[in-house]
Amino acid sequence: MICGGGSAMVGGGVVGGGVGGGLLENANPLIYQRSGERPVTAGEEDEQVPDSIDAREIFDLIRSINDPEHPLTLEELNVVEQVRVQVSDPESTVAVAFTPTIPHCSMATLIGLSIKVKLLRSLPQRFKMDVHITPGTHASEHAVNKQLADKERVAAALENTHLLEVVNQCLSARS
């Protein structure tokens, strides 16, 4: 969620290439250390034992989503944290609050859409998902949250081939 679009020159090569053009709104973001991998328990390896979905599992799904403009993940930018993931497996609900790196981030909707698409592609259909901006962290919080909560708008956005390509780039593994 380093906002603004365009690309930046780093060490003689072009880095970024996000949506739009121009200068980055947050050219030098704070980078946070990645949390370790979750240890797998014997119960999780036992195929006979039902394995409920928890906040750490959801966090593990979204932590490696790429920022649209920088060669960093949402976890490395502290846009997503496990403490802002709420899950109720019995009620089939998942809520993810994400925090833009700056209050006027123009990429907030794209990042929220990327999180939502990752969850839609990864979780059973029974889950109802709420992806929203952490309250008080973005100037257009209400408008972005309204867009992310509107199923028709999300579906229409994913029919746009360019936008879907950008989302898929955010979800692809970096080499």
JSON list of C-alpha atoms in Angstrom, two decimals:
[
{"chain": "A", "resi": 1, "resn": "MET", "atom": "CA", "xyz": [0.00, 0.00, 0.00]},
{"chain": "A", "resi": 2, "resn": "ILE", "atom": "CA", "xyz": [2.68, 2.35, -0.90]},
{"chain": "A", "resi": 3, "resn": "CYS", "atom": "CA", "xyz": [0.54, 4.61, -2.82]},
{"chain": "A", "resi": 4, "resn": "GLY", "atom": "CA", "xyz": [0.51, 6.50, -6.05]},
{"chain": "A", "resi": 5, "resn": "GLY", "atom": "CA", "xyz": [1.54, 4.34, -8.97]},
{"chain": "A", "resi": 6, "resn": "GLY", "atom": "CA", "xyz": [4.48, 4.42, -11.28]},
{"chain": "A", "resi": 7, "resn": "SER", "atom": "CA", "xyz": [7.91, 3.00, -10.70]},
{"chain": "A", "resi": 8, "resn": "ALA", "atom": "CA", "xyz": [11.05, 3.95, -8.84]},
{"chain": "A", "resi": 9, "resn": "MET", "atom": "CA", "xyz": [14.66, 3.68, -9.85]},
{"chain": "A", "resi": 10, "resn": "VAL", "atom": "CA", "xyz": [16.66, 1.51, -7.48]},
{"chain": "A", "resi": 11, "resn": "GLY", "atom": "CA", "xyz": [20.27, 0.57, -8.16]},
{"chain": "A", "resi": 12, "resn": "GLY", "atom": "CA", "xyz": [19.96, 1.31, -11.87]},
{"chain": "A", "resi": 13, "resn": "GLY", "atom": "CA", "xyz": [16.89, -0.91, -12.42]},
{"chain": "A", "resi": 14, "resn": "VAL", "atom": "CA", "xyz": [13.22, -0.14, -12.42]},
{"chain": "A", "resi": 15, "resn": "VAL", "atom": "CA", "xyz": [11.26, -1.39, -9.41]},
{"chain": "A", "resi": 16, "resn": "GLY", "atom": "CA", "xyz": [7.54, -1.14, -8.99]},
{"chain": "A", "resi": 17, "resn": "GLY", "atom": "CA", "xyz": [5.49, -0.51, -12.07]},
{"chain": "A", "resi": 18, "resn": "GLY", "atom": "CA", "xyz": [2.24, -0.20, -10.15]},
{"chain": "A", "resi": 19, "resn": "VAL", "atom": "CA", "xyz": [-1.07, 1.11, -11.38]},
{"chain": "A", "resi": 20, "resn": "GLY", "atom": "CA", "xyz": [-1.15, 4.61, -12.84]},
{"chain": "A", "resi": 21, "resn": "GLY", "atom": "CA", "xyz": [1.84, 6.85, -13.31]},
{"chain": "A", "resi": 22, "resn": "GLY", "atom": "CA", "xyz": [3.80, 9.46, -11.47]},
{"chain": "A", "resi": 23, "resn": "LEU", "atom": "CA", "xyz": [5.62, 9.55, -8.19]},
{"chain": "A", "resi": 24, "resn": "LEU", "atom": "CA", "xyz": [5.07, 7.21, -5.28]},
{"chain": "A", "resi": 25, "resn": "GLU", "atom": "CA", "xyz": [3.11, 8.72, -2.42]},
{"chain": "A", "resi": 26, "resn": "ASN", "atom": "CA", "xyz": [5.19, 6.81, 0.13]},
{"chain": "A", "resi": 27, "resn": "ALA", "atom": "CA", "xyz": [8.55, 6.25, -1.56]},
{"chain": "A", "resi": 28, "resn": "ASN", "atom": "CA", "xyz": [10.36, 5.10, 1.60]},
{"chain": "A", "resi": 29, "resn": "PRO", "atom": "CA", "xyz": [7.98, 2.96, 3.66]},
{"chain": "A", "resi": 30, "resn": "LEU", "atom": "CA", "xyz": [8.85, 1.40, 6.97]},
{"chain": "A", "resi": 31, "resn": "ILE", "atom": "CA", "xyz": [9.62, -2.29, 6.48]},
{"chain": "A", "resi": 32, "resn": "TYR", "atom": "CA", "xyz": [8.69, -4.72, 9.25]},
{"chain": "A", "resi": 33, "resn": "GLN", "atom": "CA", "xyz": [10.17, -8.12, 10.01]},
{"chain": "A", "resi": 34, "resn": "ARG", "atom": "CA", "xyz": [8.17, -11.12, 8.84]},
{"chain": "A", "resi": 35, "resn": "SER", "atom": "CA", "xyz": [6.78, -13.41, 11.51]},
{"chain": "A", "resi": 36, "resn": "GLY", "atom": "CA", "xyz": [8.01, -16.97, 11.55]},
{"chain": "A", "resi": 37, "resn": "GLU", "atom": "CA", "xyz": [6.24, -19.88, 9.98]},
{"chain": "A", "resi": 38, "resn": "ARG", "atom": "CA", "xyz": [3.54, -21.52, 12.08]},
{"chain": "A", "resi": 39, "resn": "PRO", "atom": "CA", "xyz": [4.63, -24.88, 13.50]},
{"chain": "A", "resi": 40, "resn": "VAL", "atom": "CA", "xyz": [2.42, -27.74, 12.33]},
{"chain": "A", "resi": 41, "resn": "THR", "atom": "CA", "xyz": [0.92, -29.80, 15.16]},
{"chain": "A", "resi": 42, "resn": "ALA", "atom": "CA", "xyz": [0.29, -33.54, 15.14]},
{"chain": "A", "resi": 43, "resn": "GLY", "atom": "CA", "xyz": [-3.47, -32.87, 15.22]},
{"chain": "A", "resi": 44, "resn": "GLU", "atom": "CA", "xyz": [-3.21, -30.77, 12.05]},
{"chain": "A", "resi": 45, "resn": "GLU", "atom": "CA", "xyz": [-1.36, -33.57, 10.26]},
{"chain": "A", "resi": 46, "resn": "ASP", "atom": "CA", "xyz": [-3.95, -36.19, 11.26]},
{"chain": "A", "resi": 47, "resn": "GLU", "atom": "CA", "xyz": [-6.40, -36.39, 8.33]},
{"chain": "A", "resi": 48, "resn": "GLN", "atom": "CA", "xyz": [-9.00, -38.04, 10.61]},
{"chain": "A", "resi": 49, "resn": "VAL", "atom": "CA", "xyz": [-9.27, -34.99, 12.88]},
{"chain": "A", "resi": 50, "resn": "PRO", "atom": "CA", "xyz": [-11.34, -32.02, 11.62]},
{"chain": "A", "resi": 51, "resn": "ASP", "atom": "CA", "xyz": [-9.12, -28.95, 11.31]},
{"chain": "A", "resi": 52, "resn": "SER", "atom": "CA", "xyz": [-10.90, -25.68, 12.00]},
{"chain": "A", "resi": 53, "resn": "ILE", "atom": "CA", "xyz": [-9.82, -22.48, 10.28]},
{"chain": "A", "resi": 54, "resn": "ASP", "atom": "CA", "xyz": [-8.28, -19.94, 12.65]},
{"chain": "A", "resi": 55, "resn": "ALA", "atom": "CA", "xyz": [-6.87, -16.41, 12.50]},
{"chain": "A", "resi": 56, "resn": "ARG", "atom": "CA", "xyz": [-3.31, -17.62, 11.93]},
{"chain": "A", "resi": 57, "resn": "GLU", "atom": "CA", "xyz": [-4.39, -19.68, 8.93]},
{"chain": "A", "resi": 58, "resn": "ILE", "atom": "CA", "xyz": [-6.12, -16.65, 7.40]},
{"chain": "A", "resi": 59, "resn": "PHE", "atom": "CA", "xyz": [-3.09, -14.47, 8.16]},
{"chain": "A", "resi": 60, "resn": "ASP", "atom": "CA", "xyz": [-0.84, -17.04, 6.49]},
{"chain": "A", "resi": 61, "resn": "LEU", "atom": "CA", "xyz": [-3.02, -16.80, 3.36]},
{"chain": "A", "resi": 62, "resn": "ILE", "atom": "CA", "xyz": [-2.82, -13.01, 3.09]},
{"chain": "A", "resi": 63, "resn": "ARG", "atom": "CA", "xyz": [0.57, -12.11, 4.56]},
{"chain": "A", "resi": 64, "resn": "SER", "atom": "CA", "xyz": [2.47, -12.81, 1.33]},
{"chain": "A", "resi": 65, "resn": "ILE", "atom": "CA", "xyz": [0.21, -10.72, -0.94]},
{"chain": "A", "resi": 66, "resn": "ASN", "atom": "CA", "xyz": [2.44, -8.32, -2.86]},
{"chain": "A", "resi": 67, "resn": "ASP", "atom": "CA", "xyz": [2.11, -4.58, -2.62]},
{"chain": "A", "resi": 68, "resn": "PRO", "atom": "CA", "xyz": [0.96, -3.20, -6.00]},
{"chain": "A", "resi": 69, "resn": "GLU", "atom": "CA", "xyz": [3.92, -0.78, -6.24]},
{"chain": "A", "resi": 70, "resn": "HIS", "atom": "CA", "xyz": [6.82, -2.06, -4.16]},
{"chain": "A", "resi": 71, "resn": "PRO", "atom": "CA", "xyz": [8.63, -5.40, -4.10]},
{"chain": "A", "resi": 72, "resn": "LEU", "atom": "CA", "xyz": [7.34, -5.99, -0.57]},
{"chain": "A", "resi": 73, "resn": "THR", "atom": "CA", "xyz": [4.52, -8.01, 0.96]},
{"chain": "A", "resi": 74, "resn": "LEU", "atom": "CA", "xyz": [1.59, -6.65, 2.93]},
{"chain": "A", "resi": 75, "resn": "GLU", "atom": "CA", "xyz": [3.10, -8.23, 6.04]},
{"chain": "A", "resi": 76, "resn": "GLU", "atom": "CA", "xyz": [6.46, -6.51, 5.49]},
{"chain": "A", "resi": 77, "resn": "LEU", "atom": "CA", "xyz": [4.63, -3.18, 5.24]},
{"chain": "A", "resi": 78, "resn": "ASN", "atom": "CA", "xyz": [2.51, -3.96, 8.33]},
{"chain": "A", "resi": 79, "resn": "VAL", "atom": "CA", "xyz": [-0.63, -3.52, 6.24]},
{"chain": "A", "resi": 80, "resn": "VAL", "atom": "CA", "xyz": [-1.89, -6.87, 7.56]},
{"chain": "A", "resi": 81, "resn": "GLU", "atom": "CA", "xyz": [-1.28, -8.32, 11.03]},
{"chain": "A", "resi": 82, "resn": "GLN", "atom": "CA", "xyz": [-2.63, -11.45, 12.65]},
{"chain": "A", "resi": 83, "resn": "VAL", "atom": "CA", "xyz": [-4.17, -9.43, 15.49]},
{"chain": "A", "resi": 84, "resn": "ARG", "atom": "CA", "xyz": [-6.50, -7.74, 12.95]},
{"chain": "A", "resi": 85, "resn": "VAL", "atom": "CA", "xyz": [-7.90, -11.04, 11.68]},
{"chain": "A", "resi": 86, "resn": "GLN", "atom": "CA", "xyz": [-11.08, -12.38, 13.28]},
{"chain": "A", "resi": 87, "resn": "VAL", "atom": "CA", "xyz": [-12.42, -15.85, 12.46]},
{"chain": "A", "resi": 88, "resn": "SER", "atom": "CA", "xyz": [-15.42, -17.86, 13.61]},
{"chain": "A", "resi": 89, "resn": "ASP", "atom": "CA", "xyz": [-15.26, -21.26, 11.94]},
{"chain": "A", "resi": 90, "resn": "PRO", "atom": "CA", "xyz": [-18.59, -22.41, 13.48]},
{"chain": "A", "resi": 91, "resn": "GLU", "atom": "CA", "xyz": [-20.31, -19.26, 12.16]},
{"chain": "A", "resi": 92, "resn": "SER", "atom": "CA", "xyz": [-18.31, -19.34, 8.88]},
{"chain": "A", "resi": 93, "resn": "THR", "atom": "CA", "xyz": [-17.15, -15.73, 9.17]},
{"chain": "A", "resi": 94, "resn": "VAL", "atom": "CA", "xyz": [-13.82, -14.06, 8.50]},
{"chain": "A", "resi": 95, "resn": "ALA", "atom": "CA", "xyz": [-13.06, -10.38, 9.11]},
{"chain": "A", "resi": 96, "resn": "VAL", "atom": "CA", "xyz": [-9.78, -8.79, 8.05]},
{"chain": "A", "resi": 97, "resn": "ALA", "atom": "CA", "xyz": [-8.88, -5.21, 8.87]},
{"chain": "A", "resi": 98, "resn": "PHE", "atom": "CA", "xyz": [-5.95, -3.82, 6.89]},
{"chain": "A", "resi": 99, "resn": "THR", "atom": "CA", "xyz": [-4.04, -0.62, 7.55]},
{"chain": "A", "resi": 100, "resn": "PRO", "atom": "CA", "xyz": [-2.79, 1.59, 4.71]},
{"chain": "A", "resi": 101, "resn": "THR", "atom": "CA", "xyz": [0.75, 2.89, 5.17]},
{"chain": "A", "resi": 102, "resn": "ILE", "atom": "CA", "xyz": [-0.46, 6.47, 4.66]},
{"chain": "A", "resi": 103, "resn": "PRO", "atom": "CA", "xyz": [-3.90, 8.09, 5.22]},
{"chain": "A", "resi": 104, "resn": "HIS", "atom": "CA", "xyz": [-4.42, 9.08, 1.56]},
{"chain": "A", "resi": 105, "resn": "CYS", "atom": "CA", "xyz": [-3.26, 5.83, -0.05]},
{"chain": "A", "resi": 106, "resn": "SER", "atom": "CA", "xyz": [-4.76, 5.59, -3.54]},
{"chain": "A", "resi": 107, "resn": "MET", "atom": "CA", "xyz": [-4.12, 1.83, -3.63]},
{"chain": "A", "resi": 108, "resn": "ALA", "atom": "CA", "xyz": [-6.34, 0.99, -0.62]},
{"chain": "A", "resi": 109, "resn": "THR", "atom": "CA", "xyz": [-9.22, -0.38, -2.69]},
{"chain": "A", "resi": 110, "resn": "LEU", "atom": "CA", "xyz": [-6.88, -2.48, -4.84]},
{"chain": "A", "resi": 111, "resn": "ILE", "atom": "CA", "xyz": [-5.20, -3.94, -1.76]},
{"chain": "A", "resi": 112, "resn": "GLY", "atom": "CA", "xyz": [-8.56, -4.71, -0.13]},
{"chain": "A", "resi": 113, "resn": "LEU", "atom": "CA", "xyz": [-9.72, -6.32, -3.38]},
{"chain": "A", "resi": 114, "resn": "SER", "atom": "CA", "xyz": [-6.55, -8.44, -3.51]},
{"chain": "A", "resi": 115, "resn": "ILE", "atom": "CA", "xyz": [-7.14, -9.65, 0.07]},
{"chain": "A", "resi": 116, "resn": "LYS", "atom": "CA", "xyz": [-10.77, -10.42, -0.74]},
{"chain": "A", "resi": 117, "resn": "VAL", "atom": "CA", "xyz": [-9.89, -12.34, -3.93]},
{"chain": "A", "resi": 118, "resn": "LYS", "atom": "CA", "xyz": [-7.23, -14.38, -2.10]},
{"chain": "A", "resi": 119, "resn": "LEU", "atom": "CA", "xyz": [-9.80, -15.37, 0.53]},
{"chain": "A", "resi": 120, "resn": "LEU", "atom": "CA", "xyz": [-12.49, -16.10, -2.08]},
{"chain": "A", "resi": 121, "resn": "ARG", "atom": "CA", "xyz": [-10.09, -18.39, -3.93]},
{"chain": "A", "resi": 122, "resn": "SER", "atom": "CA", "xyz": [-8.76, -20.11, -0.79]},
{"chain": "A", "resi": 123, "resn": "LEU", "atom": "CA", "xyz": [-11.68, -20.61, 1.60]},
{"chain": "A", "resi": 124, "resn": "PRO", "atom": "CA", "xyz": [-14.74, -22.85, 1.33]},
{"chain": "A", "resi": 125, "resn": "GLN", "atom": "CA", "xyz": [-17.77, -21.05, -0.13]},
{"chain": "A", "resi": 126, "resn": "ARG", "atom": "CA", "xyz": [-19.60, -21.25, 3.20]},
{"chain": "A", "resi": 127, "resn": "PHE", "atom": "CA", "xyz": [-17.47, -18.38, 4.57]},
{"chain": "A", "resi": 128, "resn": "LYS", "atom": "CA", "xyz": [-18.76, -14.82, 4.64]},
{"chain": "A", "resi": 129, "resn": "MET", "atom": "CA", "xyz": [-15.88, -12.37, 4.35]},
{"chain": "A", "resi": 130, "resn": "ASP", "atom": "CA", "xyz": [-15.55, -8.82, 5.61]},
{"chain": "A", "resi": 131, "resn": "VAL", "atom": "CA", "xyz": [-12.43, -7.03, 4.37]},
{"chain": "A", "resi": 132, "resn": "HIS", "atom": "CA", "xyz": [-12.18, -3.45, 5.59]},
{"chain": "A", "resi": 133, "resn": "ILE", "atom": "CA", "xyz": [-9.77, -0.67, 6.47]},
{"chain": "A", "resi": 134, "resn": "THR", "atom": "CA", "xyz": [-8.72, -0.46, 10.11]},
{"chain": "A", "resi": 135, "resn": "PRO", "atom": "CA", "xyz": [-10.95, 2.29, 11.57]},
{"chain": "A", "resi": 136, "resn": "GLY", "atom": "CA", "xyz": [-9.38, 5.74, 11.57]},
{"chain": "A", "resi": 137, "resn": "THR", "atom": "CA", "xyz": [-6.42, 4.91, 9.31]},
{"chain": "A", "resi": 138, "resn": "HIS", "atom": "CA", "xyz": [-7.53, 6.22, 5.90]},
{"chain": "A", "resi": 139, "resn": "ALA", "atom": "CA", "xyz": [-9.11, 9.46, 4.67]},
{"chain": "A", "resi": 140, "resn": "SER", "atom": "CA", "xyz": [-11.62, 7.61, 2.44]},
{"chain": "A", "resi": 141, "resn": "GLU", "atom": "CA", "xyz": [-12.23, 4.70, 4.80]},
{"chain": "A", "resi": 142, "resn": "HIS", "atom": "CA", "xyz": [-16.02, 4.72, 4.46]},
{"chain": "A", "resi": 143, "resn": "ALA", "atom": "CA", "xyz": [-16.00, 4.86, 0.64]},
{"chain": "A", "resi": 144, "resn": "VAL", "atom": "CA", "xyz": [-13.38, 2.09, 0.31]},
{"chain": "A", "resi": 145, "resn": "ASN", "atom": "CA", "xyz": [-15.19, -0.14, 2.81]},
{"chain": "A", "resi": 146, "resn": "LYS", "atom": "CA", "xyz": [-18.48, 0.41, 0.96]},
{"chain": "A", "resi": 147, "resn": "GLN", "atom": "CA", "xyz": [-16.89, -0.70, -2.32]},
{"chain": "A", "resi": 148, "resn": "LEU", "atom": "CA", "xyz": [-15.27, -3.79, -0.76]},
{"chain": "A", "resi": 149, "resn": "ALA", "atom": "CA", "xyz": [-18.56, -4.83, 0.88]},
{"chain": "A", "resi": 150, "resn": "ASP", "atom": "CA", "xyz": [-20.58, -4.54, -2.34]},
{"chain": "A", "resi": 151, "resn": "LYS", "atom": "CA", "xyz": [-20.64, -7.98, -4.01]},
{"chain": "A", "resi": 152, "resn": "GLU", "atom": "CA", "xyz": [-21.79, -6.58, -7.35]},
{"chain": "A", "resi": 153, "resn": "ARG", "atom": "CA", "xyz": [-18.99, -3.99, -7.45]},
{"chain": "A", "resi": 154, "resn": "VAL", "atom": "CA", "xyz": [-16.40, -6.62, -6.55]},
{"chain": "A", "resi": 155, "resn": "ALA", "atom": "CA", "xyz": [-17.73, -8.96, -9.26]},
{"chain": "A", "resi": 156, "resn": "ALA", "atom": "CA", "xyz": [-17.73, -6.13, -11.82]},
{"chain": "A", "resi": 157, "resn": "ALA", "atom": "CA", "xyz": [-14.17, -5.17, -10.87]},
{"chain": "A", "resi": 158, "resn": "LEU", "atom": "CA", "xyz": [-13.03, -8.75, -11.43]},
{"chain": "A", "resi": 159, "resn": "GLU", "atom": "CA", "xyz": [-14.58, -8.73, -14.92]},
{"chain": "A", "resi": 160, "resn": "ASN", "atom": "CA", "xyz": [-12.19, -5.90, -15.86]},
{"chain": "A", "resi": 161, "resn": "THR", "atom": "CA", "xyz": [-9.27, -7.79, -17.44]},
{"chain": "A", "resi": 162, "resn": "HIS", "atom": "CA", "xyz": [-6.66, -5.13, -16.62]},
{"chain": "A", "resi": 163, "resn": "LEU", "atom": "CA", "xyz": [-7.74, -4.90, -12.98]},
{"chain": "A", "resi": 164, "resn": "LEU", "atom": "CA", "xyz": [-7.84, -8.69, -12.67]},
{"chain": "A", "resi": 165, "resn": "GLU", "atom": "CA", "xyz": [-4.30, -8.85, -14.08]},
{"chain": "A", "resi": 166, "resn": "VAL", "atom": "CA", "xyz": [-3.10, -6.36, -11.45]},
{"chain": "A", "resi": 167, "resn": "VAL", "atom": "CA", "xyz": [-4.83, -8.35, -8.66]},
{"chain": "A", "resi": 168, "resn": "ASN", "atom": "CA", "xyz": [-3.25, -11.57, -9.96]},
{"chain": "A", "resi": 169, "resn": "GLN", "atom": "CA", "xyz": [0.18, -9.89, -9.88]},
{"chain": "A", "resi": 170, "resn": "CYS", "atom": "CA", "xyz": [-0.42, -8.95, -6.25]},
{"chain": "A", "resi": 171, "resn": "LEU", "atom": "CA", "xyz": [-1.33, -12.59, -5.50]},
{"chain": "A", "resi": 172, "resn": "SER", "atom": "CA", "xyz": [1.49, -14.23, -7.46]},
{"chain": "A", "resi": 173, "resn": "ALA", "atom": "CA", "xyz": [4.62, -15.54, -5.77]},
{"chain": "A", "resi": 174, "resn": "ARG", "atom": "CA", "xyz": [7.66, -13.33, -6.18]},
{"chain": "A", "resi": 175, "resn": "SER", "atom": "CA", "xyz": [10.73, -14.99, -7.62]}
]
